[in-house]
mmCIF file of N, CA and C in Angstrom:
data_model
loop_
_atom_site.group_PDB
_atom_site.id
_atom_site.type_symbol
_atom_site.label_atom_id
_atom_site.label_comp_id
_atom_site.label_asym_id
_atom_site.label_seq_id
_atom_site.Cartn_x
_atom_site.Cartn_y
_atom_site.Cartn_z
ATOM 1 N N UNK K 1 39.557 -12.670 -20.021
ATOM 2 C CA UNK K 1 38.377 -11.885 -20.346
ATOM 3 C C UNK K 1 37.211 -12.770 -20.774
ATOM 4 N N UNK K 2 37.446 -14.191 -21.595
ATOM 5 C CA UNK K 2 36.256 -14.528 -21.997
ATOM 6 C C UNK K 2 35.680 -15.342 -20.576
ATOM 7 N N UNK K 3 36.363 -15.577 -19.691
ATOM 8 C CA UNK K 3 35.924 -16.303 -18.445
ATOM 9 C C UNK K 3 34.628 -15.646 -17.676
ATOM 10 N N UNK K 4 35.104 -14.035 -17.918
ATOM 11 C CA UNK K 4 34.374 -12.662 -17.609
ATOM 12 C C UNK K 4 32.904 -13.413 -18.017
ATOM 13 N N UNK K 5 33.038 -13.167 -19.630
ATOM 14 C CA UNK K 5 32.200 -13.135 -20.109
ATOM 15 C C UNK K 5 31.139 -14.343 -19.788
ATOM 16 N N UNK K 6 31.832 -15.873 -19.497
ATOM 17 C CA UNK K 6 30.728 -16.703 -19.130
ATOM 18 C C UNK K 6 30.373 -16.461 -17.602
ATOM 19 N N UNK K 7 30.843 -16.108 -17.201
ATOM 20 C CA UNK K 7 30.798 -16.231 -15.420
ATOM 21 C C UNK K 7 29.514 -14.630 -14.869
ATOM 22 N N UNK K 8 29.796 -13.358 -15.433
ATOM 23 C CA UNK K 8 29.086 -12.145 -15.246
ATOM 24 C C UNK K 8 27.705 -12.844 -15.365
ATOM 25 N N UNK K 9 26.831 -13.288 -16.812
ATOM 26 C CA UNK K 9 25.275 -13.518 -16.619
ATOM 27 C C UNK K 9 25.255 -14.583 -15.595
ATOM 28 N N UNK K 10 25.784 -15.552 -15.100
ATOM 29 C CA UNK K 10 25.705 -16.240 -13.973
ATOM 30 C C UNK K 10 25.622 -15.169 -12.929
ATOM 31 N N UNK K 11 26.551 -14.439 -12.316
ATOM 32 C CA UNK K 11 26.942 -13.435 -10.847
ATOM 33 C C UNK K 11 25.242 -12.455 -11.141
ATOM 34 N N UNK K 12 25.325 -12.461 -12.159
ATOM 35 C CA UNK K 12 23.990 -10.927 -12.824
ATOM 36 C C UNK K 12 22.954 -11.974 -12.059
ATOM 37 N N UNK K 13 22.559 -13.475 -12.344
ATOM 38 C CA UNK K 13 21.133 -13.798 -12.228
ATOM 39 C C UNK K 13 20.744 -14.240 -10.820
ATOM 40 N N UNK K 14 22.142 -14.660 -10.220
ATOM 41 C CA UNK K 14 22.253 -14.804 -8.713
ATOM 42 C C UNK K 14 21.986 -13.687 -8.094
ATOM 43 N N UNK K 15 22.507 -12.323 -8.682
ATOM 44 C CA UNK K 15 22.056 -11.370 -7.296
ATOM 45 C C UNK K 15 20.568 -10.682 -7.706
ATOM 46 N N UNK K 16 19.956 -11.040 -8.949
ATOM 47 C CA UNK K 16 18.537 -10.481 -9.011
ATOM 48 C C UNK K 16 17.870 -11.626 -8.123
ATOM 49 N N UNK K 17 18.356 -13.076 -8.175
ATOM 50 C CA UNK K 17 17.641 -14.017 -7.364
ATOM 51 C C UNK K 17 17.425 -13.957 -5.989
ATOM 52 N N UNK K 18 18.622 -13.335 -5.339
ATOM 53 C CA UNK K 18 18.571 -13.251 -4.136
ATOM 54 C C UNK K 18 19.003 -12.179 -3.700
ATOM 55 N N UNK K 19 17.821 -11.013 -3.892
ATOM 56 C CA UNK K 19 17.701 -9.209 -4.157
ATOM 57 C C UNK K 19 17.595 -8.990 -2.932
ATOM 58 N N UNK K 20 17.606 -9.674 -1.610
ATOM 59 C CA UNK K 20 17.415 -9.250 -0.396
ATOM 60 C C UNK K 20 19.141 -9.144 0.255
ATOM 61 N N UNK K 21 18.815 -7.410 0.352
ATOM 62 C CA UNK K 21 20.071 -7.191 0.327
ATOM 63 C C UNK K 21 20.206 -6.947 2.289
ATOM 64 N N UNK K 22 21.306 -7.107 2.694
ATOM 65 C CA UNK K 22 21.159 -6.662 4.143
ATOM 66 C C UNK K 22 20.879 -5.319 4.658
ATOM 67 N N UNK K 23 20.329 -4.958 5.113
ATOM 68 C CA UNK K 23 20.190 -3.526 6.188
ATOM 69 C C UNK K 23 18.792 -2.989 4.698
ATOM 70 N N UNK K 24 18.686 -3.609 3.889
ATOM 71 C CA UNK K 24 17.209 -3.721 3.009
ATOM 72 C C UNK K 24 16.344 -3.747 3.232
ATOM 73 N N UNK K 25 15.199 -2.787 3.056
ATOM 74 C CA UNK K 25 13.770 -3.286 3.272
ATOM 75 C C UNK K 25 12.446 -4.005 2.642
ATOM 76 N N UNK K 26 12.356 -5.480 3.157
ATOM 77 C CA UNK K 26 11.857 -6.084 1.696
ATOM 78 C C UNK K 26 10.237 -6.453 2.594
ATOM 79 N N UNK K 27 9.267 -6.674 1.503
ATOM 80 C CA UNK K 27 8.329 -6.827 1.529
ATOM 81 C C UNK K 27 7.873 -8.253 1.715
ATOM 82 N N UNK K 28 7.163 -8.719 2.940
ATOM 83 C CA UNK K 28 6.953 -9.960 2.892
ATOM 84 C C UNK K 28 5.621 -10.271 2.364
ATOM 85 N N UNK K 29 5.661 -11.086 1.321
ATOM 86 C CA UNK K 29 4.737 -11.183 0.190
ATOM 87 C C UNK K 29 3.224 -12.532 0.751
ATOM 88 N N UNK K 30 3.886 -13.446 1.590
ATOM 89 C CA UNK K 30 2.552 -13.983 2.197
ATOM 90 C C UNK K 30 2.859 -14.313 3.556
ATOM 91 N N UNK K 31 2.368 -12.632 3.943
ATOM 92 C CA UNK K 31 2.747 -12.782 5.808
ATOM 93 C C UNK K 31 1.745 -13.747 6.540
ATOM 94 N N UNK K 32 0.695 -14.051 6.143
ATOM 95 C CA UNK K 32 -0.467 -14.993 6.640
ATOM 96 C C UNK K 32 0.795 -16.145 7.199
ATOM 97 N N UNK K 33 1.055 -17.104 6.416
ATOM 98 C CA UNK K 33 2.227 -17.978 6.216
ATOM 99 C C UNK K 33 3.796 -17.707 6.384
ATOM 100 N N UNK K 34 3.959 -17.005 6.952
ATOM 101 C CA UNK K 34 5.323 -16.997 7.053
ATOM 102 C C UNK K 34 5.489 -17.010 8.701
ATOM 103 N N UNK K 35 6.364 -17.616 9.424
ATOM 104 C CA UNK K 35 6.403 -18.722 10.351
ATOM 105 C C UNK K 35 7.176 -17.408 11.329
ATOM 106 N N UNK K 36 8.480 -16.443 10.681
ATOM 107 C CA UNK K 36 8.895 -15.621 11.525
ATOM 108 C C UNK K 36 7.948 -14.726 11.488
ATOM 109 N N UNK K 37 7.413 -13.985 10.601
ATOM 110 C CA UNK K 37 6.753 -12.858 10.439
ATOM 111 C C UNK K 37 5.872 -13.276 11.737
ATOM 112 N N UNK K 38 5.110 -14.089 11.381
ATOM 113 C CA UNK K 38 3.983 -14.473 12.712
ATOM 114 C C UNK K 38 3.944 -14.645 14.002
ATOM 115 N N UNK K 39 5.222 -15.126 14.359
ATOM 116 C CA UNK K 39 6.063 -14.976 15.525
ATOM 117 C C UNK K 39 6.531 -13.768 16.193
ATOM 118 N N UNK K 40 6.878 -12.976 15.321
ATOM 119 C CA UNK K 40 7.091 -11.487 15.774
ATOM 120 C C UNK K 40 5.531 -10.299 15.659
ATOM 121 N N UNK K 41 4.742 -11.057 15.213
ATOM 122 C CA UNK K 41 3.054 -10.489 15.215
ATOM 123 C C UNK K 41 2.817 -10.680 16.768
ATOM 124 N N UNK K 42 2.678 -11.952 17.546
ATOM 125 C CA UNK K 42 1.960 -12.646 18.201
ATOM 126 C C UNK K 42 3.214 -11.711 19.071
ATOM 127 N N UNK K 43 4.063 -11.485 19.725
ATOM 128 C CA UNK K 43 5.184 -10.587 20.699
ATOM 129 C C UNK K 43 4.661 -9.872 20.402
ATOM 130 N N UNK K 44 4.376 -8.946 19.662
ATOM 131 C CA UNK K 44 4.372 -7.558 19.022
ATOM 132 C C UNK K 44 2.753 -7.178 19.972
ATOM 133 N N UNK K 45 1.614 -8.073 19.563
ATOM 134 C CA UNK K 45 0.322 -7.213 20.406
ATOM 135 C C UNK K 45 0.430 -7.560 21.664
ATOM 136 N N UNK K 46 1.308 -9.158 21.889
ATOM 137 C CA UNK K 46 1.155 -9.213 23.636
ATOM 138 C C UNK K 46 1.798 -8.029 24.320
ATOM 139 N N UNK K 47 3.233 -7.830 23.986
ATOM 140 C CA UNK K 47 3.748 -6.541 24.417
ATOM 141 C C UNK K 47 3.028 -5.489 24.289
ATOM 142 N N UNK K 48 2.413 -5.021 23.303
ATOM 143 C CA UNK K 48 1.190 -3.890 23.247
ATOM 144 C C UNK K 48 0.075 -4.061 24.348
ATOM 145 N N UNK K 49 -0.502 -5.200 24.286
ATOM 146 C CA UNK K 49 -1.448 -5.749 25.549
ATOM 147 C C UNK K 49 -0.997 -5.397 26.785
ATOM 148 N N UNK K 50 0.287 -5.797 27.146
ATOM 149 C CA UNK K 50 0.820 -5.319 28.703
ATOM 150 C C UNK K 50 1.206 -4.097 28.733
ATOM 151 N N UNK K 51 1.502 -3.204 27.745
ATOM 152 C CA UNK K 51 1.638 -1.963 28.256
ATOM 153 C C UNK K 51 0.776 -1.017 27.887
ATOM 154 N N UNK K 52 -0.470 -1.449 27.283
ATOM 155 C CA UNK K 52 -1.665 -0.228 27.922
ATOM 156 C C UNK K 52 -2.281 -0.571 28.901
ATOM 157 N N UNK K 53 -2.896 0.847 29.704
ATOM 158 C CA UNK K 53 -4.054 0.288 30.762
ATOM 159 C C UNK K 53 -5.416 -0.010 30.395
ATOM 160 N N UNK K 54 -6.001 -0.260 29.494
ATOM 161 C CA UNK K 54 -6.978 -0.809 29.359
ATOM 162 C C UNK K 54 -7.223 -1.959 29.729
ATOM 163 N N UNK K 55 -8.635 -1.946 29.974
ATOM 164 C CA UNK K 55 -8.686 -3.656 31.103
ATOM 165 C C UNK K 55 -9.264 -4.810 30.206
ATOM 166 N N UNK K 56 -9.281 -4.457 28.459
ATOM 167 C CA UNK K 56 -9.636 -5.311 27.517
ATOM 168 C C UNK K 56 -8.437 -5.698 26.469
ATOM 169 N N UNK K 57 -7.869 -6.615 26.012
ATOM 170 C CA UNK K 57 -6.981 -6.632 25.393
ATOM 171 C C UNK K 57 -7.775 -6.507 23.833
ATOM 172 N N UNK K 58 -6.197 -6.389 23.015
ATOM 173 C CA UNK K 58 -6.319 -6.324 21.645
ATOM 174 C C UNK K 58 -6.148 -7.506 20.607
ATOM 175 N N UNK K 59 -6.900 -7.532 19.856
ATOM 176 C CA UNK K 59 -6.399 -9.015 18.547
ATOM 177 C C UNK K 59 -6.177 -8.135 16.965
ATOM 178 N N UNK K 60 -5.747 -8.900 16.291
ATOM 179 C CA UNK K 60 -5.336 -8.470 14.825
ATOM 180 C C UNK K 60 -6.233 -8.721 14.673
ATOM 181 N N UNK K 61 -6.903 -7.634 13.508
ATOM 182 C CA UNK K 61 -7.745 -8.055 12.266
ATOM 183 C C UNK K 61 -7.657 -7.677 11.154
ATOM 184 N N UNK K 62 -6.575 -7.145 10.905
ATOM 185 C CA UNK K 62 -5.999 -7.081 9.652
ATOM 186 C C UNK K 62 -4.720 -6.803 9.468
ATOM 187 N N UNK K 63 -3.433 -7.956 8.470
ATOM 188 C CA UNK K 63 -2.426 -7.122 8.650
ATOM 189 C C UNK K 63 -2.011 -5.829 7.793
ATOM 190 N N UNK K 64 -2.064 -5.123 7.414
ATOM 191 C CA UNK K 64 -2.172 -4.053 6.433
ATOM 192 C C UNK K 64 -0.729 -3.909 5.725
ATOM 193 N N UNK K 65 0.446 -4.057 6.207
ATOM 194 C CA UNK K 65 2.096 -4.404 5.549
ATOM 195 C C UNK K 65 2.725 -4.771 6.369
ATOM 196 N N UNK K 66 3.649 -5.712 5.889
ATOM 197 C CA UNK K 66 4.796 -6.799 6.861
ATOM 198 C C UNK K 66 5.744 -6.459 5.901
ATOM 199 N N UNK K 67 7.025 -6.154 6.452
ATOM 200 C CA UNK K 67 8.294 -5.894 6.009
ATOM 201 C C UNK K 67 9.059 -6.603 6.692
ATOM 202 N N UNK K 68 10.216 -7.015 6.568
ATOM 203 C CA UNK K 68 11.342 -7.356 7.245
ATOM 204 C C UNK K 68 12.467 -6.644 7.129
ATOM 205 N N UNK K 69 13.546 -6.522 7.554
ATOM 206 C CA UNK K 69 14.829 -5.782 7.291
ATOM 207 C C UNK K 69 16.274 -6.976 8.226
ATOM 208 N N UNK K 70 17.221 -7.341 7.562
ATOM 209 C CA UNK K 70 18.448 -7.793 7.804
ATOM 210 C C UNK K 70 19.120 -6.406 8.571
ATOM 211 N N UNK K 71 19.301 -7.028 9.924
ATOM 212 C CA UNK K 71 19.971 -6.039 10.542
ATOM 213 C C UNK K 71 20.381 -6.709 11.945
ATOM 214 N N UNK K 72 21.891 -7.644 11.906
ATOM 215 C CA UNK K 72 22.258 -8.027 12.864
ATOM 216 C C UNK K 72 21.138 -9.141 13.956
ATOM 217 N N UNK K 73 20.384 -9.386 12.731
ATOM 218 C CA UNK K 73 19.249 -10.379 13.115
ATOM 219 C C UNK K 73 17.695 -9.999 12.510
ATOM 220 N N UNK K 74 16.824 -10.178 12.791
ATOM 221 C CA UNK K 74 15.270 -9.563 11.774
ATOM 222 C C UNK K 74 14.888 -8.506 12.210
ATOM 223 N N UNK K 75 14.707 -7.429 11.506
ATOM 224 C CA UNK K 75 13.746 -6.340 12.161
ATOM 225 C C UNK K 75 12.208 -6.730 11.197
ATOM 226 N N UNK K 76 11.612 -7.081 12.302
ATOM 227 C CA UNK K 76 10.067 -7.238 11.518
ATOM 228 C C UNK K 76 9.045 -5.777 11.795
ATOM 229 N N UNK K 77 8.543 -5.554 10.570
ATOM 230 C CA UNK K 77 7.804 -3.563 10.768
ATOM 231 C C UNK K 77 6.519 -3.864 9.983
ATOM 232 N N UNK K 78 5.677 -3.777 11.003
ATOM 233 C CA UNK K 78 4.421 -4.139 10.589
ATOM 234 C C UNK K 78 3.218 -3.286 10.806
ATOM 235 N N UNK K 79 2.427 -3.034 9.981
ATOM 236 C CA UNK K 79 1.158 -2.162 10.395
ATOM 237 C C UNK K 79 -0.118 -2.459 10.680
ATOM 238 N N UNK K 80 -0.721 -2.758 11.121
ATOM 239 C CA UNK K 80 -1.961 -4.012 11.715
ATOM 240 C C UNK K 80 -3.211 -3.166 11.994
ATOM 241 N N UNK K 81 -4.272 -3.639 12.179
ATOM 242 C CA UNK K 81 -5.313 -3.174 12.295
ATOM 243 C C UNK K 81 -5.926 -4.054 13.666
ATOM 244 N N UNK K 82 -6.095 -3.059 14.946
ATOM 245 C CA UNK K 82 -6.233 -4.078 15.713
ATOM 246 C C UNK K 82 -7.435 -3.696 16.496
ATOM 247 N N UNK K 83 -8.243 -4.688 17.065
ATOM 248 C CA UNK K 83 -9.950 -4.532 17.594
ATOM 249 C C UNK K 83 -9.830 -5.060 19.414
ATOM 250 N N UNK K 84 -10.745 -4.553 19.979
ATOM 251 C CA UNK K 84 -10.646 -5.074 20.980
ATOM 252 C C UNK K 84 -11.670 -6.360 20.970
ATOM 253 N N UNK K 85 -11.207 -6.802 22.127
ATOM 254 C CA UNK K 85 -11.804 -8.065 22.090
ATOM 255 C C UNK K 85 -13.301 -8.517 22.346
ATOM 256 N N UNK K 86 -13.540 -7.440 23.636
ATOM 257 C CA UNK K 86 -14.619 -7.361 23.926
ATOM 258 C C UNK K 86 -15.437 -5.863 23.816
ATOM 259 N N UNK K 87 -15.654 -5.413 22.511
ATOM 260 C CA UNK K 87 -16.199 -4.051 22.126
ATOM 261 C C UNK K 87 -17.061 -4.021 21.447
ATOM 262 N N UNK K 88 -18.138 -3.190 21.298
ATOM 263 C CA UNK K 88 -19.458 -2.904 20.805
ATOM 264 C C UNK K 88 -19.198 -2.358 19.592
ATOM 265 N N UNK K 89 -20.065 -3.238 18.138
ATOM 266 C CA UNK K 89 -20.026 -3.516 17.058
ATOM 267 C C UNK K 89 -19.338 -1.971 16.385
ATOM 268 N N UNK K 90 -19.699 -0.898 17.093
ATOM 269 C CA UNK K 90 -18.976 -0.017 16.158
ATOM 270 C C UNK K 90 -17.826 0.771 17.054
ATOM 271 N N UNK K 91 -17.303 0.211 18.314
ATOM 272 C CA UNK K 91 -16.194 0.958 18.659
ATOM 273 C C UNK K 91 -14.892 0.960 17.126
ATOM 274 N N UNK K 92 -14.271 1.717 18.071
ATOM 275 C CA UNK K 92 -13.361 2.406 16.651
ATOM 276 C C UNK K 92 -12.033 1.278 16.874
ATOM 277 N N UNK K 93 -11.323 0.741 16.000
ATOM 278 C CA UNK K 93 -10.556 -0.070 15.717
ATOM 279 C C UNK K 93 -9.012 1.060 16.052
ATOM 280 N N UNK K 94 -7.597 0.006 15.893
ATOM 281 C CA UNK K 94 -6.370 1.229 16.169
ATOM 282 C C UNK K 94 -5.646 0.685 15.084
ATOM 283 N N UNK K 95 -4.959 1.724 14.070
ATOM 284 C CA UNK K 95 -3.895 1.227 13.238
ATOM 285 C C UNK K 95 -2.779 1.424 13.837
ATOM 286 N N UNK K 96 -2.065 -0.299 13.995
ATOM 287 C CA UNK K 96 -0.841 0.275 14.651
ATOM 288 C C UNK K 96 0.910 0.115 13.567
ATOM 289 N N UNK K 97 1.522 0.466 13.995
ATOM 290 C CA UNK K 97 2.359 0.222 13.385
ATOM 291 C C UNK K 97 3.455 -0.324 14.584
ATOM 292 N N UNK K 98 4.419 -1.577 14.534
ATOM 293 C CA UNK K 98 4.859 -2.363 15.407
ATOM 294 C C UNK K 98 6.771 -2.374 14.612
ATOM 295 N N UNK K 99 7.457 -2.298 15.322
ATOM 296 C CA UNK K 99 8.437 -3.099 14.927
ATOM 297 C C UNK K 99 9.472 -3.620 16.175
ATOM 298 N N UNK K 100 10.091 -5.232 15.046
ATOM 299 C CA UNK K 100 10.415 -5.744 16.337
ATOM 300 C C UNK K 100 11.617 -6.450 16.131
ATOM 301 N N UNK K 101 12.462 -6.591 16.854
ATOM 302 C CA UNK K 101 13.838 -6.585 16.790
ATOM 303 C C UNK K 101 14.274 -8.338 17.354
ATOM 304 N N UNK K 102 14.299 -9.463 16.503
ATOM 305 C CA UNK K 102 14.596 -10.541 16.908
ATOM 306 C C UNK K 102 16.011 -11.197 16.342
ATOM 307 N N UNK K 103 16.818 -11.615 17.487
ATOM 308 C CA UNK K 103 18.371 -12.200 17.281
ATOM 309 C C UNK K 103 18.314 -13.350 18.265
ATOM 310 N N UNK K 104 18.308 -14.464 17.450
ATOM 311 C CA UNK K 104 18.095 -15.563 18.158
ATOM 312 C C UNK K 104 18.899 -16.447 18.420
ATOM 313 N N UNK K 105 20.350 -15.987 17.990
ATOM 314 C CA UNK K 105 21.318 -16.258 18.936
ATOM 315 C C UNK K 105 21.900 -15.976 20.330
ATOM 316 N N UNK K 106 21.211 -15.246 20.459
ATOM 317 C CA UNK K 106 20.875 -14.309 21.658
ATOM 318 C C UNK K 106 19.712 -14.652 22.761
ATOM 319 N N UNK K 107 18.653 -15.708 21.937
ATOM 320 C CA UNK K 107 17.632 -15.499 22.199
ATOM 321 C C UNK K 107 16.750 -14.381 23.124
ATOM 322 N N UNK K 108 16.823 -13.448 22.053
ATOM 323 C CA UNK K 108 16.454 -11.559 22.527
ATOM 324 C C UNK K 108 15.820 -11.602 21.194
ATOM 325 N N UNK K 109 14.358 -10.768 22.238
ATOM 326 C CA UNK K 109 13.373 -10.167 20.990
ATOM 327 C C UNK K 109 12.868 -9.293 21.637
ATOM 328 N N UNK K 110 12.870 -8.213 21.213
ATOM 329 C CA UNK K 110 12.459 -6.646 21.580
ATOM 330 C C UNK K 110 11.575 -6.121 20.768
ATOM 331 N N UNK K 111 10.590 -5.350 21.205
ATOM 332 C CA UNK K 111 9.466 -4.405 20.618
ATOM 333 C C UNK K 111 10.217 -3.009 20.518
ATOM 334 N N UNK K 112 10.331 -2.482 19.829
ATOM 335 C CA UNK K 112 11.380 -1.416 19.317
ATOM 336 C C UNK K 112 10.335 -0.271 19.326
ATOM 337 N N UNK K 113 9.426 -0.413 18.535
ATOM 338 C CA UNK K 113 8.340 0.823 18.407
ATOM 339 C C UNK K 113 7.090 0.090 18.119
ATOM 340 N N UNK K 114 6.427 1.002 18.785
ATOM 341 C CA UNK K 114 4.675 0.719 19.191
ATOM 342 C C UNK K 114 3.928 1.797 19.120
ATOM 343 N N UNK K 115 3.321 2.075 17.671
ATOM 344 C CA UNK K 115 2.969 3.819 17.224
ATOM 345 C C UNK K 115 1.189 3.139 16.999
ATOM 346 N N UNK K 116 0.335 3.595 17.864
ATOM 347 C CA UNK K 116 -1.135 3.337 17.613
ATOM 348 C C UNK K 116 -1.998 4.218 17.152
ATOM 349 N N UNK K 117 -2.740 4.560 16.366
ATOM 350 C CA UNK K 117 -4.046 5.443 15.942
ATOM 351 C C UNK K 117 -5.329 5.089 16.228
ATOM 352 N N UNK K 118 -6.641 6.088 16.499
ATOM 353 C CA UNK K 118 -7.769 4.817 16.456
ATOM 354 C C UNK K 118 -8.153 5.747 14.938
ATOM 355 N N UNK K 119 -8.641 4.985 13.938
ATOM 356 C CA UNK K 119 -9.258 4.834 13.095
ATOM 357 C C UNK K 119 -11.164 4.237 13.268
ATOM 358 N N UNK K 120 -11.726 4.796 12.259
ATOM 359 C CA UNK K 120 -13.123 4.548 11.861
ATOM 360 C C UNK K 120 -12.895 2.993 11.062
ATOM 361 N N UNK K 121 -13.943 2.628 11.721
ATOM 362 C CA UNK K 121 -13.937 0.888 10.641
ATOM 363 C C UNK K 121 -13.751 1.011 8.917
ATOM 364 N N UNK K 122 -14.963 1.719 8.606
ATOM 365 C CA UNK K 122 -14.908 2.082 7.389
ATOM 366 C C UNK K 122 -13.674 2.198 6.654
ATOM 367 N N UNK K 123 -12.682 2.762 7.088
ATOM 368 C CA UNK K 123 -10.888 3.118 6.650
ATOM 369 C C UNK K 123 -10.392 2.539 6.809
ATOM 370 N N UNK K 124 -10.543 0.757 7.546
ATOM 371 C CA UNK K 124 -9.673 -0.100 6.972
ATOM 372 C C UNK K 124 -9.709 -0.684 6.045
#
């Protein structure tokens, strides 16, 4: 029992340390910088790019939340604010929301869902 006792606040401070639990949804705190997150950004609008018909593509201009989730490899779920490239100062911007499914043992990365809105500038 007293082994309990030294060993538990050790097991207690390890799992608040490393709170990312699997099939969890955690918040990625500086998506600017984070090397997967960005990787699954940059798939995420090209795939959006090839499957609308518009004859102008789209860029980020804002990311609005980056999540990740442990699930048999990364699910990255992101909500973005995206402009066209070549559009007149007040066309209307799209909030999208993206998620994307990367296992890179596999090397397989899938766009899972691709949910777009157009929004007023002002509301981002």
């Amino acid at each position: 029992m007293t082994m309990w006792k030294a060993i538990f606040p050790f097991l207690a401070a390890l799992f608040v340390g490393f709170s990312c639990i699997p099939g969890g949804i955690n918040k990625i705190e500086d998506a600017e910088n984070d090397e997967m997150f960005q990787t699954a950004l940059k798939f995420a609008v090209v795939q959006h790019n090839n499957g609308t018909n518009d004859t102008v593509l789209y860029q980020v201009v804002k990311v609005v939340s980056a999540e990740v989730q442990v699930v048999a490899g990364f699910k990255h779920i992101m909500t973005v604010i995206l402009g066209r490239t070549n559009c007149e100062k007040e066309a209307p911007h799209h909030r999208c929301k993206f998620e994307v499914w990367s296992r890179s043992w596999l090397n397989d990365t899938q766009l899972i869902s691709d949910k777009c809105d157009s929004i007023e500038r002002a509301t981002e």
